[in-house]
Each structure stands twice: as structure tokens, then as C-alpha cells.
PDB file of C-alpha atoms and ligand atoms in Angstrom:
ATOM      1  CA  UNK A   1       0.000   0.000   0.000  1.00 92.00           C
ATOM      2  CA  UNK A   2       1.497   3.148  -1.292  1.00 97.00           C
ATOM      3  CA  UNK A   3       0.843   6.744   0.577  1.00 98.00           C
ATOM      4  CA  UNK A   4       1.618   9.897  -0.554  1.00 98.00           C
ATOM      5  CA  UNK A   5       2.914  12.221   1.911  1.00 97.00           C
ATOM      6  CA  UNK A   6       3.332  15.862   2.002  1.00 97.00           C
ATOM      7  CA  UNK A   7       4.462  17.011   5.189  1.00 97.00           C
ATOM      8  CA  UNK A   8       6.506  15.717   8.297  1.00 97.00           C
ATOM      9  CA  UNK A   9       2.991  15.470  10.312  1.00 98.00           C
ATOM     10  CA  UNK A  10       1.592  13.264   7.936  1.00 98.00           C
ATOM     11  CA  UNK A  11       4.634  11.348   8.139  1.00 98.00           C
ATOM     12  CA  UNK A  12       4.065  10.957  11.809  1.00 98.00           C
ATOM     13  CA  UNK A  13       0.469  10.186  11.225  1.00 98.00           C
ATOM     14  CA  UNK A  14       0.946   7.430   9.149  1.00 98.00           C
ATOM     15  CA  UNK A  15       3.652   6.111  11.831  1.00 98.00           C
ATOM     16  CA  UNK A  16       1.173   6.443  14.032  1.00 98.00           C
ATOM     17  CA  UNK A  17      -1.644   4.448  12.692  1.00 98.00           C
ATOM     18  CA  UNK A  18       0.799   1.767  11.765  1.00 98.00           C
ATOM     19  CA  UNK A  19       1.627   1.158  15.018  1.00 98.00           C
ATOM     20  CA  UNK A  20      -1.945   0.611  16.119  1.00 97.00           C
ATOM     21  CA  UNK A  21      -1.553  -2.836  13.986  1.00 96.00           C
ATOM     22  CA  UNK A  22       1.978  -3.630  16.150  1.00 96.00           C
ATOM     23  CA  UNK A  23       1.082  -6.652  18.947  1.00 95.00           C
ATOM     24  CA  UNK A  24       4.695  -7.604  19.449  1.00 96.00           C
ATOM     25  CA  UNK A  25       7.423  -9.645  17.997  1.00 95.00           C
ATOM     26  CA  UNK A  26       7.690  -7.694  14.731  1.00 96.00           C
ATOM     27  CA  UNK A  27      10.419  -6.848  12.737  1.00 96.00           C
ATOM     28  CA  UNK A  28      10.201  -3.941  10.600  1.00 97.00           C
ATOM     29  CA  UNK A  29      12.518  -3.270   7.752  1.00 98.00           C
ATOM     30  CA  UNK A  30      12.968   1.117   6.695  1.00 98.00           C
ATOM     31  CA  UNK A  31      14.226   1.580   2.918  1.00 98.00           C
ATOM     32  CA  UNK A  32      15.177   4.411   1.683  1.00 98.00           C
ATOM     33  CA  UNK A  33      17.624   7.109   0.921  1.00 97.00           C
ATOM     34  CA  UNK A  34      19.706   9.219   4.004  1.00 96.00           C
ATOM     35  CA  UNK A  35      16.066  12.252   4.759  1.00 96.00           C
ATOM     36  CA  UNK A  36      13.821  10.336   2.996  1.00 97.00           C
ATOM     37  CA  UNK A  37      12.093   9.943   6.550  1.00 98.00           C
ATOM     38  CA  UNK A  38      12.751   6.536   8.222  1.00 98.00           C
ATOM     39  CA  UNK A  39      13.903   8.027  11.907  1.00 98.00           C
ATOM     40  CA  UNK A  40      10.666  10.296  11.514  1.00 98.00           C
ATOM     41  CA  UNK A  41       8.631   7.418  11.252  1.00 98.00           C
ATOM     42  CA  UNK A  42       9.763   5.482  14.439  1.00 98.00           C
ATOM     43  CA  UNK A  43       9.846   8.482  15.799  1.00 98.00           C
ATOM     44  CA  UNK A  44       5.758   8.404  15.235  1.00 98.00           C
ATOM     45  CA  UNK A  45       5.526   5.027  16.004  1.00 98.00           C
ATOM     46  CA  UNK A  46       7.311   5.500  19.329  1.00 98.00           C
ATOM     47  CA  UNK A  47       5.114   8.374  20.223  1.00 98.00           C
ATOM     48  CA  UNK A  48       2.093   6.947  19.355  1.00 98.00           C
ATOM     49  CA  UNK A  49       2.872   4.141  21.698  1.00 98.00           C
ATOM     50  CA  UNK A  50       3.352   6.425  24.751  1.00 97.00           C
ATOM     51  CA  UNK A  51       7.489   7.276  24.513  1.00 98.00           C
ATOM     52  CA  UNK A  52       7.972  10.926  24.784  1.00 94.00           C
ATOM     53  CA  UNK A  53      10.953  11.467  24.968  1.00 97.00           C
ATOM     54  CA  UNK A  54      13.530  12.466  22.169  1.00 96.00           C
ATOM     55  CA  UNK A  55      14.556   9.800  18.862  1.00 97.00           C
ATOM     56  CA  UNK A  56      17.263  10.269  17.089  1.00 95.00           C
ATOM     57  CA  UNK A  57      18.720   7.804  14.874  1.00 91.00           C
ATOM     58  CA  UNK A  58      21.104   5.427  16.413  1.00 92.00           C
ATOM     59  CA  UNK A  59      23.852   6.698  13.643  1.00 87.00           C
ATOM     60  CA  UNK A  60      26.785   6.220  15.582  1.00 88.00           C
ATOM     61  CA  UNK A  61      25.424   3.496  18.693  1.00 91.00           C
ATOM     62  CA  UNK A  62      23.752   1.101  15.996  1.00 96.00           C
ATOM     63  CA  UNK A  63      21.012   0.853  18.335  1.00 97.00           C
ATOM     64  CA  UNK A  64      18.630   2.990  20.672  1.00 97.00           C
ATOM     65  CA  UNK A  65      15.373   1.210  23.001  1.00 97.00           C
ATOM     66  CA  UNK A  66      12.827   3.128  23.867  1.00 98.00           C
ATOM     67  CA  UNK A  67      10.364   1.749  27.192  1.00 98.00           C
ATOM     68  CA  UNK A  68       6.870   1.520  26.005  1.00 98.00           C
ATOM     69  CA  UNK A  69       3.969  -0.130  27.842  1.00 96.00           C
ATOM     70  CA  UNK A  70       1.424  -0.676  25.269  1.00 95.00           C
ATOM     71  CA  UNK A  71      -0.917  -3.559  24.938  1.00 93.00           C
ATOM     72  CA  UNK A  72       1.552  -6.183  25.126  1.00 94.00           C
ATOM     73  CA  UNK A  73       4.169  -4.229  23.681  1.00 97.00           C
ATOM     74  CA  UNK A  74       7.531  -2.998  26.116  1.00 98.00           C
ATOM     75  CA  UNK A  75      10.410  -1.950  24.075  1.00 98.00           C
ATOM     76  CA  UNK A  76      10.792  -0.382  20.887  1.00 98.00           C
ATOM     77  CA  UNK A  77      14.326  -1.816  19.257  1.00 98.00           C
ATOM     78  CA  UNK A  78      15.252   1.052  17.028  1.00 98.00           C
ATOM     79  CA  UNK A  79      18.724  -0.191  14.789  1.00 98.00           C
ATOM     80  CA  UNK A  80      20.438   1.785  12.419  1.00 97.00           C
ATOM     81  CA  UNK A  81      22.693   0.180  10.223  1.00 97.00           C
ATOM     82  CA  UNK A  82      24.229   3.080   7.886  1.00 96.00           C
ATOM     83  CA  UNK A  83      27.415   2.911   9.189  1.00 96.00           C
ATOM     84  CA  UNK A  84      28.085  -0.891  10.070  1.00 95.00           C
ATOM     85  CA  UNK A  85      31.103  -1.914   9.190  1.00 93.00           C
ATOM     86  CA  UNK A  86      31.147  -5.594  10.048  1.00 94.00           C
ATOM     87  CA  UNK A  87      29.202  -8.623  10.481  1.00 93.00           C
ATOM     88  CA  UNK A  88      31.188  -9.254  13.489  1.00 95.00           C
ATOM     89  CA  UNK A  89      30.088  -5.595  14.711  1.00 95.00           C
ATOM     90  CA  UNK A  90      26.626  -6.414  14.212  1.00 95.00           C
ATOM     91  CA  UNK A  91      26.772 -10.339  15.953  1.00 94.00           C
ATOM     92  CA  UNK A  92      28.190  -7.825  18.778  1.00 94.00           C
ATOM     93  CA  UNK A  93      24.895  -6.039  19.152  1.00 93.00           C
ATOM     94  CA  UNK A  94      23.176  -9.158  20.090  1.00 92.00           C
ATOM     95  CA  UNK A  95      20.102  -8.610  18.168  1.00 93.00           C
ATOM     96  CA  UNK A  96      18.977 -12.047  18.351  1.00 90.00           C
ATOM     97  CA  UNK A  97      18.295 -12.109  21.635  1.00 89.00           C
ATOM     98  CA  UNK A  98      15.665  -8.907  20.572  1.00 92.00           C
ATOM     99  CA  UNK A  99      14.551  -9.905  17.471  1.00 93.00           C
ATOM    100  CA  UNK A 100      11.169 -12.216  18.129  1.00 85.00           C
ATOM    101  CA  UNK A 101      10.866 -11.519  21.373  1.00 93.00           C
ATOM    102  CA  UNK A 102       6.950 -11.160  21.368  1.00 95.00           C
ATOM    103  CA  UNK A 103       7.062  -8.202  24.243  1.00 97.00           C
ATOM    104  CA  UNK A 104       9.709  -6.045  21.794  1.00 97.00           C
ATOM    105  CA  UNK A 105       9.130  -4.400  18.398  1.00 97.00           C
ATOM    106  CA  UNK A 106      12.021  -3.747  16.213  1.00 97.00           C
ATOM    107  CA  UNK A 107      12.784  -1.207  13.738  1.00 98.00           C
ATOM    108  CA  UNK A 108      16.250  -1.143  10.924  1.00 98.00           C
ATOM    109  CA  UNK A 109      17.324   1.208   8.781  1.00 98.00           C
ATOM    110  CA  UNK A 110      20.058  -0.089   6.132  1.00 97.00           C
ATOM    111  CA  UNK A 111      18.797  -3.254   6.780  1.00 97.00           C
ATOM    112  CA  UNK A 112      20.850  -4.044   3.332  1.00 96.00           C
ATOM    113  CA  UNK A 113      23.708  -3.826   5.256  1.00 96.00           C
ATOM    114  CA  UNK A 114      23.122  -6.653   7.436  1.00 94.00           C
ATOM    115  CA  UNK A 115      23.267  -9.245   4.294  1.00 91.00           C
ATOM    116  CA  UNK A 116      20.849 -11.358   5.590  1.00 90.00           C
ATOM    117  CA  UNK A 117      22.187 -11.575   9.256  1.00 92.00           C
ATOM    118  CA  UNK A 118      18.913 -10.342  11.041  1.00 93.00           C
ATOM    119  CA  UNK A 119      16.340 -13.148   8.847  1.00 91.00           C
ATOM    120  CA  UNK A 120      13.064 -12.207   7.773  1.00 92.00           C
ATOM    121  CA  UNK A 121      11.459  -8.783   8.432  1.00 95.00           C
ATOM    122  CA  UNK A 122       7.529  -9.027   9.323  1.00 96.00           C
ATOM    123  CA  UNK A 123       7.115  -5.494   7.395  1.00 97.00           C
ATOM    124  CA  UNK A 124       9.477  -3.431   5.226  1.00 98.00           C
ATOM    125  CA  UNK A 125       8.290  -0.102   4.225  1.00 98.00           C
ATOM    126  CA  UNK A 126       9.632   1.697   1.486  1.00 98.00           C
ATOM    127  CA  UNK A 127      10.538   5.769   1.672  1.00 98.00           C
ATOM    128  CA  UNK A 128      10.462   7.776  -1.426  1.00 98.00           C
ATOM    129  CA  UNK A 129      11.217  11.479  -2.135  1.00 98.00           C
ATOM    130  CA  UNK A 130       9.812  12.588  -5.215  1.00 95.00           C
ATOM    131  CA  UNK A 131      10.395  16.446  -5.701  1.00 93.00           C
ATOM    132  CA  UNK A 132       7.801  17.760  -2.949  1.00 93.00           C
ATOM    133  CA  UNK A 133       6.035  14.814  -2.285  1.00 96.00           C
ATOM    134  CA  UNK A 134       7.289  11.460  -0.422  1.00 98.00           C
ATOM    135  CA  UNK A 135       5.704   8.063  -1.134  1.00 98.00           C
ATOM    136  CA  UNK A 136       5.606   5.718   1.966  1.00 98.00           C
ATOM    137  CA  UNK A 137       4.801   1.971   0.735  1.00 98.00           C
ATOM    138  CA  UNK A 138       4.157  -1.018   3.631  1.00 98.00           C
ATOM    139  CA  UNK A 139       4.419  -4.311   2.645  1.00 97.00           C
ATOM    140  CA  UNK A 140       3.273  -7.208   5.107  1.00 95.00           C
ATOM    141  CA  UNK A 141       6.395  -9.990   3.899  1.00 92.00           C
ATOM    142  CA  UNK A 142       4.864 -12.495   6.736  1.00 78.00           C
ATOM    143  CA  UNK A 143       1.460 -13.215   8.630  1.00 67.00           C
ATOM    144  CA  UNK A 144       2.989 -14.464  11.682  1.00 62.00           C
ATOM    145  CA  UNK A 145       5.423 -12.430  14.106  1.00 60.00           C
ATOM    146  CA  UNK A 146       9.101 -12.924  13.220  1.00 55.00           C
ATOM    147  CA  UNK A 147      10.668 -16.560  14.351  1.00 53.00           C
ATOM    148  CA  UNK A 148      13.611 -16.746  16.449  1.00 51.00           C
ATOM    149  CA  UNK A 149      16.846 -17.210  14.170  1.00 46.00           C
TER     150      UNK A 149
HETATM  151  N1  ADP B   1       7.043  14.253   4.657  1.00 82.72           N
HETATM  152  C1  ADP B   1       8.144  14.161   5.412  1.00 82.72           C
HETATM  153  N2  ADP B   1       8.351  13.066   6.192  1.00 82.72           N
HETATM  154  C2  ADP B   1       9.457  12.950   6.933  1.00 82.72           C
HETATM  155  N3  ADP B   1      10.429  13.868   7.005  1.00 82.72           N
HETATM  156  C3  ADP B   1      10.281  14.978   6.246  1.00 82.72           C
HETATM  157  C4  ADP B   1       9.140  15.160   5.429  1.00 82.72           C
HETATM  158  N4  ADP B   1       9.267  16.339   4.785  1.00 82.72           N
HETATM  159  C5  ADP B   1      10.428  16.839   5.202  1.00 82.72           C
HETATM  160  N5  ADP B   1      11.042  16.053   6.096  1.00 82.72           N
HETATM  161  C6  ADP B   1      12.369  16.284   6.699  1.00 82.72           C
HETATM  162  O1  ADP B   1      13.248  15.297   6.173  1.00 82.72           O
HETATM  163  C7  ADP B   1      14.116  14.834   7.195  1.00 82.72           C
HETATM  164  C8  ADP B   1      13.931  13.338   7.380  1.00 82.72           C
HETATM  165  O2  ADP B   1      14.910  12.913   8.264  1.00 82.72           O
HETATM  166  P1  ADP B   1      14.946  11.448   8.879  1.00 82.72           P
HETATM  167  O3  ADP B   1      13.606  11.022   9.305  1.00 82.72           O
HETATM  168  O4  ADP B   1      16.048  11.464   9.897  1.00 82.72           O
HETATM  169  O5  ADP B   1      15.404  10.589   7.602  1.00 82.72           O
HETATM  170  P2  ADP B   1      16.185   9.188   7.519  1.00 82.72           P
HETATM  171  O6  ADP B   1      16.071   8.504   8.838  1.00 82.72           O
HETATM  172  O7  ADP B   1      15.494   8.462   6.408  1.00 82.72           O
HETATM  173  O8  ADP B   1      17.615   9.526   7.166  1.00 82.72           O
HETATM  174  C9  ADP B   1      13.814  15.631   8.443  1.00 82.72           C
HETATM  175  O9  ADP B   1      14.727  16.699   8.515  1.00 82.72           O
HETATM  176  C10 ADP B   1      12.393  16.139   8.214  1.00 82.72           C
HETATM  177  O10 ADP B   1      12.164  17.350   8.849  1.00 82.72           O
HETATM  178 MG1   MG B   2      17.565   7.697  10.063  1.00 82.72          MG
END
């Protein structure tokens, strides 16, 4: 499903109603050039599920957690891979013990970088900047929540 976007808010909006369909254990793959608005998103999502305090991308930690208590849902795993440099640097992060866990949802930009390393995503949504619009398209890739690795 393919939105078209015109402003940061709506950006957030979108985030926001997405994460009304979160119930834990997904994994969430963010595509898309450096501004094209994946860090906004979480950002909504993360709001939207009661965090309120600041999220920046994870540029130079790899990864920031938020504490949410939401339905069922407790942490918001928010990785960002642009500047990974190994696989060994990623195994390091320990992402597997995250990644499924049905309490935690978990959100990568650059997933590309991992090659594979962090499995199947649940959703991957696609950002687009085309001159002053954006295009936002979510794609379910699985029904179920993400399996352990
Ligand atoms: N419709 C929009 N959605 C998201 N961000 C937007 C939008 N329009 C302009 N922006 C700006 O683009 C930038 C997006 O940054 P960010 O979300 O960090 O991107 P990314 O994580 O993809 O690198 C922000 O500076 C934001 O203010
Ligand atoms: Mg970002």
C-alpha cells in the first residue's frame, strides 16, 4: 500500500496508525535514501505508543530502546545500520536475543547492510522522495510475528 505524503505530520500520522496494527514480535525493515524519513517514522511510532521522549537515529550506537507499555508491547528496538562496518560488529549487538521476542518491536534502517544476518522482516516499508512529495509503501512480507533465528 502506497501513501503519498506531504508534510513531516503526515509522516508521523501514518507512523502512528501503523503502530496501532503492532502486537509484538515484529520486525520492521525502513528503505530508503539518508532524509527520505525513516527516523521520523519510528519516531511516530514510538510516540504513538506512549514514549515521549527524544529519537534520534542510532547513527553512531547502531542501536537505541525506547520503554513503552502498550498492549503487550515494552520496548521499541530502534537499529540503524548506515554505518556498520562488520558482520562481526553487528553479531556484537546481540540482536537475536531482541529480534522475536513477542514483548519487543524492532525497527532497521540499512537493513541491506546486514546481508541477511537479522532473517526475515515481518514489514518493510519503502521511503520515497519525489520532488515535494514522499511516497511511503508497507508491505506485510509475513502473517505471523518474526521466528527466532
Ligand atoms: N514528509 C516528510 N516526512 C518525513 N520527514 C520529512 C518530510 N518532509 C520533510 N522532512 C524532513 O526530512 C528529514 C527526514 O529525516 P529522517 O527522518 O532522519 O530521515 P532518515 O532517517 O530516512 O535519514 C527531516 O529533517 C524532516 O524534517
Ligand atoms: Mg535515520
Amino acid at each position: 500500500m502506497t501513501h503519498v505524503i506531504r508534510t513531516e505530520q503526515e509522516t508521523k500520522k501514518l507512523a502512528g496508525e501503523f503502530a496501532q496494527k503492532l502486537r509484538g514480535g515484529e520486525v520492521v525493515f525502513l528503505n530508503g535514501d539518508l532524509g527520505s524519513g525513516k527516523t521520523t517514522f519510528v519516531r511516530g511510532v514510538a510516540q504513538s505508543l506512549g514514549f515521549h521522549e527524544p529519537v534520534r537515529s542510532p547513527s553512531f550506537t547502531l542501536v537505541n530502546r525506547y520503554k513503552v507499555s502498550s498492549g503487550g508491547i515494552n520496548e521499541i528496538v530502534h537499529v540503524d545500520l548506515y554505518r556498520l562496518k562488520t558482520p562481526d560488529e553487528l553479531r556484537a549487538l546481540a540482536l537475536d536475543e531482541e529480534i522475536g521476542r513477542n514483548d519487543a518491536i524492532v525497527f532497521v534502517e540499512w537493513p541491506q547492510n546486514a546481508q541477511g544476518l537479522l532473517g526475515e522482516s515481518t514489514y518493510s516499508i519503502d521511503f520515497v522522495i519525489n520532488g515535494d512529495s514522499r511516497a511511503i509503501t508497507i508491505r506485510q512480507q509475513s502473517l505471523t510475528p518474526h521466528q527466532p533465528m
